[in-house]
Coordinates of C-alpha atoms and ligand atoms in Angstrom, one line a residue:
M1 CA -19.5 -6.9 -4.1
K2 CA -20.3 -9.7 -1.6
V3 CA -18.4 -9.2 1.7
L4 CA -18.0 -11.5 4.6
V5 CA -17.5 -9.9 8.0
A6 CA -15.8 -12.7 9.8
D7 CA -14.9 -11.0 13.1
A8 CA -16.9 -8.6 15.2
I9 CA -16.5 -5.0 14.1
N10 CA -18.3 -1.8 15.0
E11 CA -21.8 -1.5 13.6
K12 CA -20.9 1.8 11.9
G13 CA -18.6 0.1 9.5
I14 CA -21.3 -2.5 8.7
D15 CA -23.9 0.2 8.1
I16 CA -21.5 2.0 5.6
L17 CA -20.8 -1.3 3.8
K18 CA -24.4 -2.2 3.5
K19 CA -25.1 0.9 1.4
E20 CA -23.0 -0.5 -1.4
C21 CA -22.3 -4.2 -0.8
D22 CA -24.1 -7.4 0.0
V23 CA -22.8 -8.0 3.5
I24 CA -22.9 -11.3 5.4
V25 CA -22.0 -11.1 9.1
D26 CA -20.8 -14.4 10.5
T27 CA -18.5 -13.6 13.4
D28 CA -18.3 -17.2 14.7
I29 CA -17.4 -18.8 11.3
S30 CA -15.2 -21.8 11.9
P31 CA -12.0 -22.3 9.9
D32 CA -13.6 -25.3 8.0
N33 CA -16.7 -23.3 7.1
L34 CA -14.5 -20.4 6.0
L35 CA -12.5 -22.7 3.7
K36 CA -15.8 -24.1 2.3
N37 CA -17.6 -20.7 1.8
I38 CA -14.8 -18.2 0.9
K39 CA -15.3 -18.8 -2.8
D40 CA -18.6 -16.9 -2.6
Y41 CA -17.1 -13.7 -1.4
D42 CA -15.3 -10.8 -3.1
G43 CA -14.1 -9.4 0.2
I44 CA -13.5 -10.4 3.8
I45 CA -13.2 -8.3 6.9
V46 CA -11.3 -9.7 9.9
R47 CA -9.8 -8.5 13.2
S48 CA -7.4 -11.0 14.8
R49 CA -9.6 -14.1 15.4
T50 CA -10.0 -15.2 11.8
K51 CA -6.9 -16.5 10.1
V52 CA -6.7 -15.8 6.4
T53 CA -4.3 -18.6 5.6
K54 CA -2.7 -19.6 2.2
K55 CA -5.4 -22.3 1.9
V56 CA -8.2 -19.8 2.5
I57 CA -6.7 -17.5 -0.1
K58 CA -6.3 -20.4 -2.6
E59 CA -10.0 -21.3 -2.2
G60 CA -11.1 -17.6 -2.4
K61 CA -11.6 -17.8 -6.2
N62 CA -13.5 -14.5 -6.2
L63 CA -11.6 -12.8 -3.4
K64 CA -10.3 -9.3 -4.3
I65 CA -9.7 -7.7 -0.9
I66 CA -8.8 -8.8 2.6
A67 CA -9.5 -6.1 5.1
R68 CA -8.0 -6.1 8.6
A69 CA -9.9 -3.7 10.9
G70 CA -6.8 -2.7 12.9
V71 CA -3.1 -2.5 12.3
G72 CA -1.1 -5.8 12.5
V73 CA -1.8 -8.4 9.8
D74 CA -0.1 -11.3 11.4
N75 CA -3.3 -13.4 10.8
V76 CA -3.2 -12.8 7.0
D77 CA -0.8 -14.6 4.7
L78 CA 0.3 -11.4 2.9
D79 CA 2.7 -13.3 0.5
A80 CA 0.0 -15.7 -0.6
A81 CA -2.5 -12.8 -1.1
T82 CA 0.1 -10.8 -3.1
E83 CA 0.9 -13.8 -5.3
K84 CA -2.8 -14.2 -6.1
G85 CA -3.2 -10.5 -6.8
I86 CA -5.5 -9.9 -3.8
M87 CA -5.3 -6.6 -2.0
V88 CA -4.7 -6.6 1.8
V89 CA -5.8 -3.4 3.5
N90 CA -5.7 -2.3 7.1
S91 CA -6.6 0.8 9.1
P92 CA -3.3 2.2 10.5
E93 CA -4.7 5.7 11.2
S94 CA -7.5 4.3 13.4
T95 CA -5.2 3.8 16.4
S96 CA -2.8 6.7 16.2
I97 CA -4.6 9.1 18.6
T98 CA -5.5 6.3 20.9
V99 CA -1.9 5.0 21.2
A100 CA -0.6 8.6 21.5
E101 CA -3.1 9.2 24.4
H102 CA -2.0 5.9 26.1
T103 CA 1.6 7.0 25.8
M104 CA 0.7 10.3 27.4
G105 CA -1.1 8.4 30.2
L106 CA 2.0 6.3 30.8
M107 CA 4.2 9.4 30.8
L108 CA 2.1 11.1 33.5
T109 CA 1.9 7.8 35.4
L110 CA 5.7 7.6 35.5
A111 CA 6.2 11.3 36.2
R112 CA 3.7 11.3 39.1
K113 CA 4.2 7.7 40.2
L114 CA 0.5 7.2 39.9
A115 CA 0.4 3.4 39.6
I116 CA 2.4 2.7 42.8
A117 CA 0.6 5.6 44.6
D118 CA -2.7 4.0 43.8
K119 CA -1.5 0.6 45.0
S120 CA -0.2 2.1 48.2
V121 CA -3.5 3.9 49.1
K122 CA -5.5 0.7 48.4
E123 CA -3.1 -1.1 50.9
G124 CA -4.3 1.4 53.5
K125 CA -1.1 3.5 53.5
W126 CA -0.7 7.3 53.2
E127 CA 2.9 7.7 51.9
K128 CA 2.9 11.3 50.6
K129 CA 6.7 11.8 50.7
K130 CA 7.4 8.6 48.8
F131 CA 5.5 9.8 45.7
M132 CA 7.3 13.1 45.0
G133 CA 6.9 13.5 41.2
V134 CA 8.3 15.7 38.4
E135 CA 6.5 18.1 36.0
L136 CA 6.5 17.4 32.2
R137 CA 6.8 21.2 31.6
N138 CA 10.3 22.2 30.2
K139 CA 11.4 18.6 30.0
T140 CA 12.8 17.1 26.9
L141 CA 10.9 14.5 25.1
G142 CA 12.9 12.1 22.9
V143 CA 10.9 10.4 20.2
I144 CA 12.3 7.4 18.4
G145 CA 10.3 6.9 15.2
M146 CA 8.3 9.9 14.1
G147 CA 5.5 8.4 12.1
R148 CA 1.8 8.5 12.7
I149 CA 1.9 7.9 16.4
G150 CA 5.2 9.6 17.2
S151 CA 3.9 12.9 15.6
Q152 CA 0.7 12.7 17.6
V153 CA 2.7 12.3 20.8
V154 CA 4.8 15.3 19.9
S155 CA 1.8 17.5 19.4
R156 CA 0.3 16.5 22.7
C157 CA 3.6 17.1 24.5
K158 CA 3.8 20.6 23.1
A159 CA 0.6 21.3 25.1
F160 CA 2.6 20.2 28.2
E161 CA 5.4 22.7 27.2
M162 CA 7.9 20.0 26.5
D163 CA 10.7 20.3 23.9
A164 CA 11.1 17.4 21.4
V165 CA 14.2 15.8 19.9
V166 CA 13.6 13.1 17.3
Y167 CA 15.6 10.1 16.0
D168 CA 14.1 8.9 12.7
P169 CA 16.7 8.3 9.9
Y170 CA 13.9 7.9 7.4
L171 CA 12.1 11.2 8.1
P172 CA 12.9 14.0 5.6
E173 CA 14.3 17.2 7.2
E174 CA 11.5 19.3 5.7
I175 CA 8.8 17.3 7.4
A176 CA 10.6 17.5 10.7
S177 CA 10.8 21.3 10.4
Q178 CA 7.1 21.5 9.4
I179 CA 6.2 19.6 12.6
G180 CA 8.7 21.8 14.5
V181 CA 11.0 19.2 15.9
E182 CA 14.8 18.8 15.8
L183 CA 16.0 15.7 14.0
T184 CA 19.2 14.2 15.5
D185 CA 21.0 10.9 16.0
L186 CA 20.0 8.2 18.5
N187 CA 22.8 8.9 21.0
T188 CA 21.8 12.6 21.2
V189 CA 18.2 11.7 21.9
L190 CA 19.3 9.3 24.6
K191 CA 21.6 11.8 26.1
K192 CA 19.3 14.8 26.1
S193 CA 15.9 13.4 26.9
D194 CA 14.0 13.2 30.2
F195 CA 11.3 11.1 28.7
I196 CA 11.9 8.8 25.7
T197 CA 9.1 7.2 23.8
V198 CA 9.5 4.5 21.1
H199 CA 7.3 4.4 18.0
V200 CA 9.2 2.4 15.4
P201 CA 8.1 -0.9 13.8
L202 CA 9.9 -4.0 15.0
T203 CA 12.4 -4.8 12.3
P204 CA 15.8 -6.5 12.3
E205 CA 17.2 -3.0 12.6
T206 CA 15.1 -2.0 15.6
N207 CA 15.3 -5.3 17.4
H208 CA 17.0 -4.5 20.8
L209 CA 17.5 -1.0 19.5
I210 CA 17.5 0.0 23.2
S211 CA 19.9 -2.3 25.1
K212 CA 22.7 -2.2 27.7
E213 CA 24.8 0.5 25.9
E214 CA 21.8 2.8 25.3
F215 CA 20.7 2.6 29.0
K216 CA 24.2 3.7 29.9
I217 CA 23.9 6.8 27.7
M218 CA 20.4 7.8 29.1
K219 CA 20.2 10.3 32.0
D220 CA 20.0 8.8 35.5
N221 CA 16.5 10.0 36.2
S222 CA 15.1 9.6 32.7
Y223 CA 12.1 7.5 31.8
I224 CA 11.4 5.3 28.7
I225 CA 8.1 4.2 27.3
N226 CA 7.4 1.5 24.7
C227 CA 3.9 1.3 23.2
A228 CA 5.3 0.1 19.8
R229 CA 6.3 -3.6 19.7
G230 CA 8.0 -5.9 22.2
G231 CA 11.6 -6.6 21.4
I232 CA 12.6 -3.1 20.5
I233 CA 13.7 -2.7 24.2
D234 CA 16.0 -5.6 25.4
E235 CA 14.1 -6.7 28.5
D236 CA 17.1 -8.2 30.3
A237 CA 19.1 -5.0 29.9
L238 CA 16.0 -3.0 30.9
Y239 CA 15.7 -5.0 34.1
D240 CA 19.3 -4.4 35.0
A241 CA 19.0 -0.6 34.2
L242 CA 15.9 -0.3 36.4
K243 CA 17.2 -2.5 39.2
S244 CA 20.4 -0.5 39.5
N245 CA 18.5 2.9 39.1
E246 CA 20.6 3.6 36.0
I247 CA 17.4 5.2 34.6
G248 CA 14.4 6.6 36.5
G249 CA 11.7 4.3 35.2
C250 CA 9.9 2.6 32.3
A251 CA 6.4 1.9 31.1
L252 CA 5.7 -1.0 28.7
D253 CA 2.5 -1.9 26.8
V254 CA 4.3 -4.5 24.7
Y255 CA 6.6 -7.3 25.6
E256 CA 9.2 -9.7 24.1
E257 CA 6.8 -12.5 24.9
E258 CA 3.0 -11.8 25.2
P259 CA 1.7 -12.3 27.8
P260 CA 4.9 -12.1 29.8
K261 CA 5.8 -15.2 31.9
E262 CA 4.0 -15.3 35.3
N263 CA 7.3 -15.1 37.1
S264 CA 8.8 -12.3 34.9
K265 CA 11.5 -10.5 36.9
L266 CA 10.1 -7.2 35.7
F267 CA 7.1 -7.7 38.0
E268 CA 9.4 -7.3 41.1
L269 CA 10.2 -3.7 40.2
D270 CA 8.5 -0.6 41.6
N271 CA 9.9 1.8 38.9
I272 CA 8.1 0.1 36.0
V273 CA 4.5 0.5 34.8
L274 CA 3.0 -2.3 32.8
T275 CA -0.2 -2.5 30.7
P276 CA -1.4 -5.6 28.8
H277 CA -1.0 -4.4 25.1
I278 CA -4.0 -2.1 25.3
A279 CA -2.6 1.1 23.9
A280 CA -4.9 0.7 20.8
S281 CA -7.9 -0.4 22.7
T282 CA -10.5 2.3 22.8
K283 CA -14.1 2.4 21.5
E284 CA -13.2 5.2 19.1
A285 CA -10.2 3.3 17.6
Q286 CA -12.4 0.2 17.0
R287 CA -15.2 2.4 15.5
D288 CA -12.7 4.2 13.3
A289 CA -11.0 0.9 12.2
A290 CA -14.4 -0.5 11.1
I291 CA -15.3 2.7 9.2
I292 CA -11.9 2.9 7.5
V293 CA -12.0 -0.7 6.2
A294 CA -15.6 -0.3 5.1
E295 CA -14.7 2.8 3.1
E296 CA -11.7 1.0 1.6
I297 CA -14.0 -1.8 0.3
I298 CA -16.4 0.7 -1.1
R299 CA -13.5 2.5 -2.9
L300 CA -12.7 -0.8 -4.5
S301 CA -16.3 -1.5 -5.4
Q302 CA -16.3 1.9 -7.2
N303 CA -13.2 1.0 -9.1
E304 CA -11.0 3.4 -7.1
T305 CA -7.8 2.3 -5.4
P306 CA -8.0 1.9 -1.6
Q307 CA -5.6 4.0 0.3
N308 CA -4.0 1.6 2.8
V309 CA -3.1 -1.3 0.5
L310 CA -0.3 -3.1 2.2
N311 CA 0.8 -4.9 -0.9
L312 CA 0.8 -1.8 -3.1
P313 CA 2.8 1.4 -2.8
R314 CA 1.0 4.1 -0.8
M315 CA -0.5 6.9 -2.9
D316 CA -1.3 10.0 -1.0
N317 CA -3.9 11.3 -3.5
N318 CA -5.4 8.4 -5.3
K319 CA -7.7 10.5 -7.3
E320 CA -4.8 12.0 -9.3
Y321 CA -3.8 8.6 -10.5
T322 CA -7.3 7.2 -11.2
P323 CA -7.8 8.6 -14.8
Y324 CA -4.5 7.1 -15.9
I325 CA -5.0 3.6 -14.6
E326 CA -7.4 2.5 -17.3
L327 CA -5.2 4.2 -20.0
C328 CA -2.1 2.3 -18.6
N329 CA -4.0 -0.9 -18.7
K330 CA -5.1 -0.4 -22.3
L331 CA -1.6 0.7 -23.4
G332 CA -0.1 -2.5 -21.9
S333 CA -2.8 -4.7 -23.4
F334 CA -2.4 -2.9 -26.8
I335 CA 1.4 -3.5 -27.1
S336 CA 1.3 -7.0 -25.9
Q337 CA -1.2 -8.0 -28.6
A338 CA 0.4 -5.9 -31.3
V339 CA 3.9 -7.2 -30.9
H340 CA 4.9 -10.6 -32.3
G341 CA 6.5 -13.1 -29.9
K342 CA 7.5 -13.0 -26.2
I343 CA 8.1 -9.5 -24.7
N344 CA 11.5 -9.3 -23.1
E345 CA 11.3 -5.7 -22.1
I346 CA 8.8 -3.0 -21.5
E347 CA 10.0 0.6 -21.5
I348 CA 7.7 3.3 -20.1
V349 CA 8.0 7.0 -20.4
Y350 CA 5.7 9.4 -18.5
G351 CA 5.5 12.9 -20.0
G352 CA 3.9 16.2 -19.0
E353 CA 1.6 16.3 -15.9
V354 CA 1.6 12.5 -15.4
G355 CA 5.4 12.6 -15.3
E356 CA 5.2 15.1 -12.5
L357 CA 3.2 12.7 -10.2
P358 CA 5.3 11.8 -7.2
N359 CA 5.0 8.0 -7.7
H360 CA 4.5 6.0 -10.9
E361 CA 4.5 2.5 -9.4
L362 CA 0.8 2.0 -9.5
L363 CA 0.6 3.1 -13.2
T364 CA 3.6 0.9 -14.1
R365 CA 1.9 -2.0 -12.4
S366 CA -1.3 -1.3 -14.4
I367 CA 0.7 -1.3 -17.7
I368 CA 2.3 -4.7 -16.8
Q369 CA -1.2 -6.0 -15.8
G370 CA -2.5 -5.0 -19.2
A371 CA 0.4 -6.5 -20.9
V372 CA 0.2 -9.9 -19.3
N373 CA -3.6 -10.3 -18.9
P374 CA -4.4 -11.1 -22.5
Y375 CA -2.5 -14.4 -22.0
L376 CA -3.1 -15.0 -18.3
K377 CA -6.9 -14.3 -18.2
D378 CA -7.8 -12.0 -15.3
T379 CA -5.4 -13.6 -12.8
V380 CA -3.2 -10.6 -12.8
T381 CA -3.9 -7.4 -10.8
P382 CA -1.6 -4.5 -10.1
I383 CA -0.6 -6.3 -6.9
N384 CA 1.0 -9.4 -8.4
A385 CA 1.9 -7.8 -11.8
P386 CA 5.6 -7.2 -10.9
I387 CA 5.9 -10.8 -9.7
V388 CA 4.3 -12.2 -12.9
A389 CA 6.5 -9.9 -15.1
K390 CA 9.6 -11.3 -13.3
Q391 CA 8.4 -14.9 -13.7
R392 CA 7.9 -14.2 -17.4
G393 CA 11.4 -12.8 -17.7
M394 CA 10.3 -9.2 -18.6
T395 CA 12.5 -6.3 -17.7
I396 CA 10.6 -3.1 -16.9
T397 CA 12.2 0.4 -17.2
E398 CA 10.6 3.6 -16.4
G399 CA 11.5 7.2 -17.4
I400 CA 10.1 10.7 -17.3
R401 CA 10.1 13.5 -19.9
N402 CA 9.1 17.0 -18.9
D403 CA 6.8 17.8 -21.8
G404 CA 3.6 16.1 -23.0
K405 CA 4.3 16.6 -26.8
G406 CA 1.5 19.1 -27.0
Y407 CA -0.8 17.2 -24.7
D408 CA -1.2 17.8 -20.9
S409 CA 0.0 14.2 -20.4
I410 CA 1.4 11.5 -22.5
I411 CA 2.5 8.0 -21.7
K412 CA 4.7 6.0 -24.1
V413 CA 5.0 2.2 -23.8
T414 CA 7.5 0.3 -25.9
A415 CA 7.6 -3.5 -26.0
V416 CA 10.9 -5.1 -27.0
S417 CA 10.6 -8.6 -28.4
G418 CA 13.9 -10.0 -29.8
N419 CA 14.8 -7.4 -32.5
E420 CA 11.3 -6.0 -32.8
R421 CA 10.3 -2.8 -31.0
F422 CA 6.7 -1.7 -30.9
S423 CA 5.6 1.5 -29.2
V424 CA 2.3 3.1 -28.5
E425 CA 1.6 6.5 -26.9
G426 CA -1.6 7.6 -25.3
T427 CA -3.3 10.2 -23.2
N428 CA -6.5 10.6 -21.2
L429 CA -9.0 12.8 -23.0
H430 CA -12.5 11.9 -21.7
G431 CA -11.1 8.4 -21.5
P432 CA -8.1 6.6 -22.9
R433 CA -6.9 7.7 -26.5
I434 CA -4.1 6.2 -28.5
L435 CA -2.2 9.1 -30.1
K436 CA 0.8 7.4 -31.7
V437 CA 1.7 3.9 -32.9
N438 CA 5.4 3.5 -33.6
S439 CA 6.1 6.7 -35.6
Y440 CA 2.6 7.2 -36.9
W441 CA 0.3 9.8 -35.3
V442 CA -3.3 8.6 -35.0
D443 CA -6.2 9.3 -32.7
V444 CA -8.2 6.3 -31.6
K445 CA -10.2 5.2 -28.6
P446 CA -8.8 1.8 -27.6
E447 CA -11.9 -0.4 -27.1
G448 CA -13.6 -3.5 -28.4
H449 CA -12.3 -5.4 -31.4
M450 CA -9.5 -3.6 -33.2
F451 CA -7.3 -4.3 -36.2
I452 CA -3.9 -2.8 -37.2
A453 CA -2.3 -3.1 -40.7
K454 CA 1.0 -1.8 -41.9
Y455 CA 1.1 -1.2 -45.7
E456 CA 2.7 0.5 -48.5
D457 CA 1.4 4.1 -48.8
I458 CA 0.2 3.8 -52.4
P459 CA -3.3 4.0 -54.0
G460 CA -5.4 0.9 -53.6
S461 CA -3.9 -0.5 -50.4
I462 CA -6.7 0.7 -48.1
G463 CA -9.3 -0.5 -50.6
K464 CA -7.9 -4.0 -50.7
I465 CA -8.1 -4.4 -46.9
G466 CA -11.6 -2.9 -46.8
T467 CA -12.8 -5.2 -49.5
L468 CA -11.5 -8.4 -47.8
L469 CA -13.1 -7.3 -44.5
G470 CA -16.4 -6.6 -46.3
E471 CA -16.4 -9.9 -48.0
D472 CA -16.2 -11.5 -44.5
N473 CA -19.1 -9.4 -43.3
I474 CA -17.0 -7.5 -40.9
N475 CA -18.3 -4.0 -40.3
V476 CA -15.7 -1.2 -39.7
G477 CA -16.6 1.2 -37.0
I478 CA -13.8 3.8 -37.1
M479 CA -10.8 3.9 -39.4
Q480 CA -7.7 5.9 -38.7
V481 CA -4.7 6.1 -41.0
G482 CA -1.3 7.5 -40.3
R483 CA 1.6 7.9 -42.7
E484 CA 5.3 8.1 -42.6
L485 CA 6.2 10.5 -45.4
D486 CA 9.9 9.6 -45.7
S487 CA 9.5 5.9 -45.8
G488 CA 6.3 5.6 -47.9
K489 CA 4.8 3.3 -45.3
A490 CA 1.5 3.8 -43.5
I491 CA -0.5 2.3 -40.7
M492 CA -4.3 1.7 -40.5
I493 CA -6.1 1.2 -37.2
L494 CA -9.7 0.0 -37.3
T495 CA -12.3 -0.5 -34.7
L496 CA -14.6 -3.4 -35.7
D497 CA -18.0 -4.7 -34.8
E498 CA -16.7 -8.2 -34.6
E499 CA -13.5 -10.2 -34.3
V500 CA -11.4 -10.8 -37.4
P501 CA -11.0 -14.6 -37.9
N502 CA -7.4 -15.9 -37.9
E503 CA -7.8 -17.2 -41.5
L504 CA -8.7 -13.6 -42.7
I505 CA -5.7 -12.2 -40.9
D506 CA -3.6 -14.7 -42.9
K507 CA -5.3 -13.7 -46.1
L508 CA -4.7 -10.0 -45.3
K509 CA -1.0 -10.6 -44.6
D510 CA -0.8 -12.3 -48.0
L511 CA -2.0 -9.2 -49.9
D512 CA 0.6 -7.4 -52.0
N513 CA 1.9 -4.2 -50.3
I514 CA 0.7 -5.3 -46.8
Y515 CA 3.5 -5.7 -44.4
D516 CA 1.6 -6.8 -41.3
A517 CA -1.9 -7.4 -39.9
V518 CA -2.8 -8.0 -36.3
K519 CA -6.1 -8.1 -34.4
L520 CA -6.5 -6.9 -30.8
K521 CA -9.3 -7.1 -28.2
L522 CA -9.3 -4.2 -25.8
Ligands
LIG601 P1 4.5 4.6 11.2 O1 4.9 3.6 10.1 O2 3.6 5.6 10.9 O3 5.9 5.2 11.8 C1 7.0 4.5 12.1 C2 8.2 5.5 12.0 O4 9.3 4.8 12.5 C3 8.4 6.0 10.6 O5 8.5 7.4 10.6 C4 9.8 5.4 10.3 O6 10.6 6.2 9.5 C5 10.4 5.2 11.6 N1 11.5 4.2 11.7 C6 11.5 3.0 11.0 N2 12.7 2.4 11.3 C7 13.4 3.2 12.2 C8 14.6 3.1 12.9 N3 15.4 2.1 12.7 N4 15.0 4.1 13.7 C9 14.2 5.2 13.9 N5 13.0 5.3 13.2 C10 12.6 4.4 12.4 O7 4.0 3.6 12.4 P2 3.0 4.1 13.5 O8 1.6 3.8 13.0 O9 3.4 5.4 14.1 O10 3.3 2.9 14.6 C11 4.5 2.9 15.3 C12 4.6 1.6 16.1 O11 3.5 1.5 17.0 C13 4.6 0.3 15.3 O12 5.5 -0.6 15.8 C14 3.2 -0.2 15.5 O13 3.2 -1.6 15.3 C15 3.0 0.1 16.9 N6 1.6 0.1 17.4 C16 1.3 -0.4 18.6 C17 0.0 -0.5 19.1 C18 -0.3 -1.1 20.4 O14 -1.4 -1.6 20.6 N7 0.6 -1.0 21.4 C19 -1.0 0.0 18.3 C20 -0.7 0.5 17.0 C21 0.6 0.6 16.6

């Protein structure tokens, strides 16, 4: 893979990348040159300087991955990348410890009035009485948003002998009890806590989550910290609460407007500590971000699915899914070529061990990708597959059965096209295998040129097909036949050394006792 490093990242990441990829570092690249040259690259790494716009994505004919060494992807047009099937990855874990440590720093700064004490000493004063502080020990920490950063803050606060109460309506109870925290509602957190720390994303639901009413509920001497995103705390209401000593103090790393206006009224207050959005700025976080995105690109170059793909569902253990991805792709491709006409619906059933995997979205996306790619020529990836299926009017349904019909795992894909239903079932046995086509059991490796014929199960049918193929100099690799005893029908699946010409397909269909003949390329 050829990768452009368009913004300065830590050398460690570049060294890792160089072991597997052709790496070009051009950290001053202009927007015009980026537009001109992006077609040469399979991947690009950016921080926040380089804007990966819709135009850049359109020109990136070979682009497969856009990696942001950091968390926010405001500089990447995520929708345009998704529509083109390009992965966007980031490195959310790289900053968790760093932000949690900054939060702890701010908590101690508030508890011990460190910032104003420092200012006072530098002004030549010695105001010992003014800076009476409080201990963190035995205080209650209220965490709003218990994700990566929130949980790191809790584990650090345990070392300070603090108790924690948490508001996170999306966190399962089991995980909360594993971490050893009490999950509760927002008002209880506000009412009980001495220190409140906010670690939620900014969404319509969390915008001004902490406003006038919430400050009223908080304890008089409580402190609040926001190292998440500006806008979660309503700054006007915060000013009023601090000015009137409704709460003890506040620390902010993020603001409704960044940087805040020069004359922001928050600057007048002594009971607020402000840092310039630096919670994630440590050498270690930058190094880890570079390493994480380099490893993500290497995963992709080795045909594995990267872990932090923003436009794909998160898989906690990608390796469990890897063996099924190729199978799913082949099953999708098989049915879409075998069925006649436009597919209206794809029904998928995961059976046995594959059915027990926690999330089938990536596998379903790979089936859709396989089903539409024969017609759309490599423009579909698991990322844009659901969009393409929707555009083509396909309905996708997914189900699970608890046995694998004698195999460890089995995946059944049925295509519905008008009145026709065509199904194929497969498993992974040292690579993809087709086990059943409609009601016929077979055992075929789906690869290369293939041919399927449905015929009357009487002597001579197989011979007639073989003779016609032979007359056209088409060599048969493997032949599998399956029969339906009740109906007297049978199916033949062949792997061939070359493609069957369309005229020969027509001739085969014209043979007596042959119901259907289709060719496939897998
Ligand atoms: P995360 O996705 O791991 O965790 C977010 C948590 O918030 C999740 O557990 C989620 O369930 C919870 N949540 C979502 N909506 C909620 C709601 N309405 N009420 C309560 N909980 C809710 O995210 P993270 O990596 O821990 O990051 C947390 C925040 O920190 C994000 O806003 C991120 O942008 C910000 N951040 C800031 C900096 C900085 O430089 N200051 C750096 C990194 C991250």
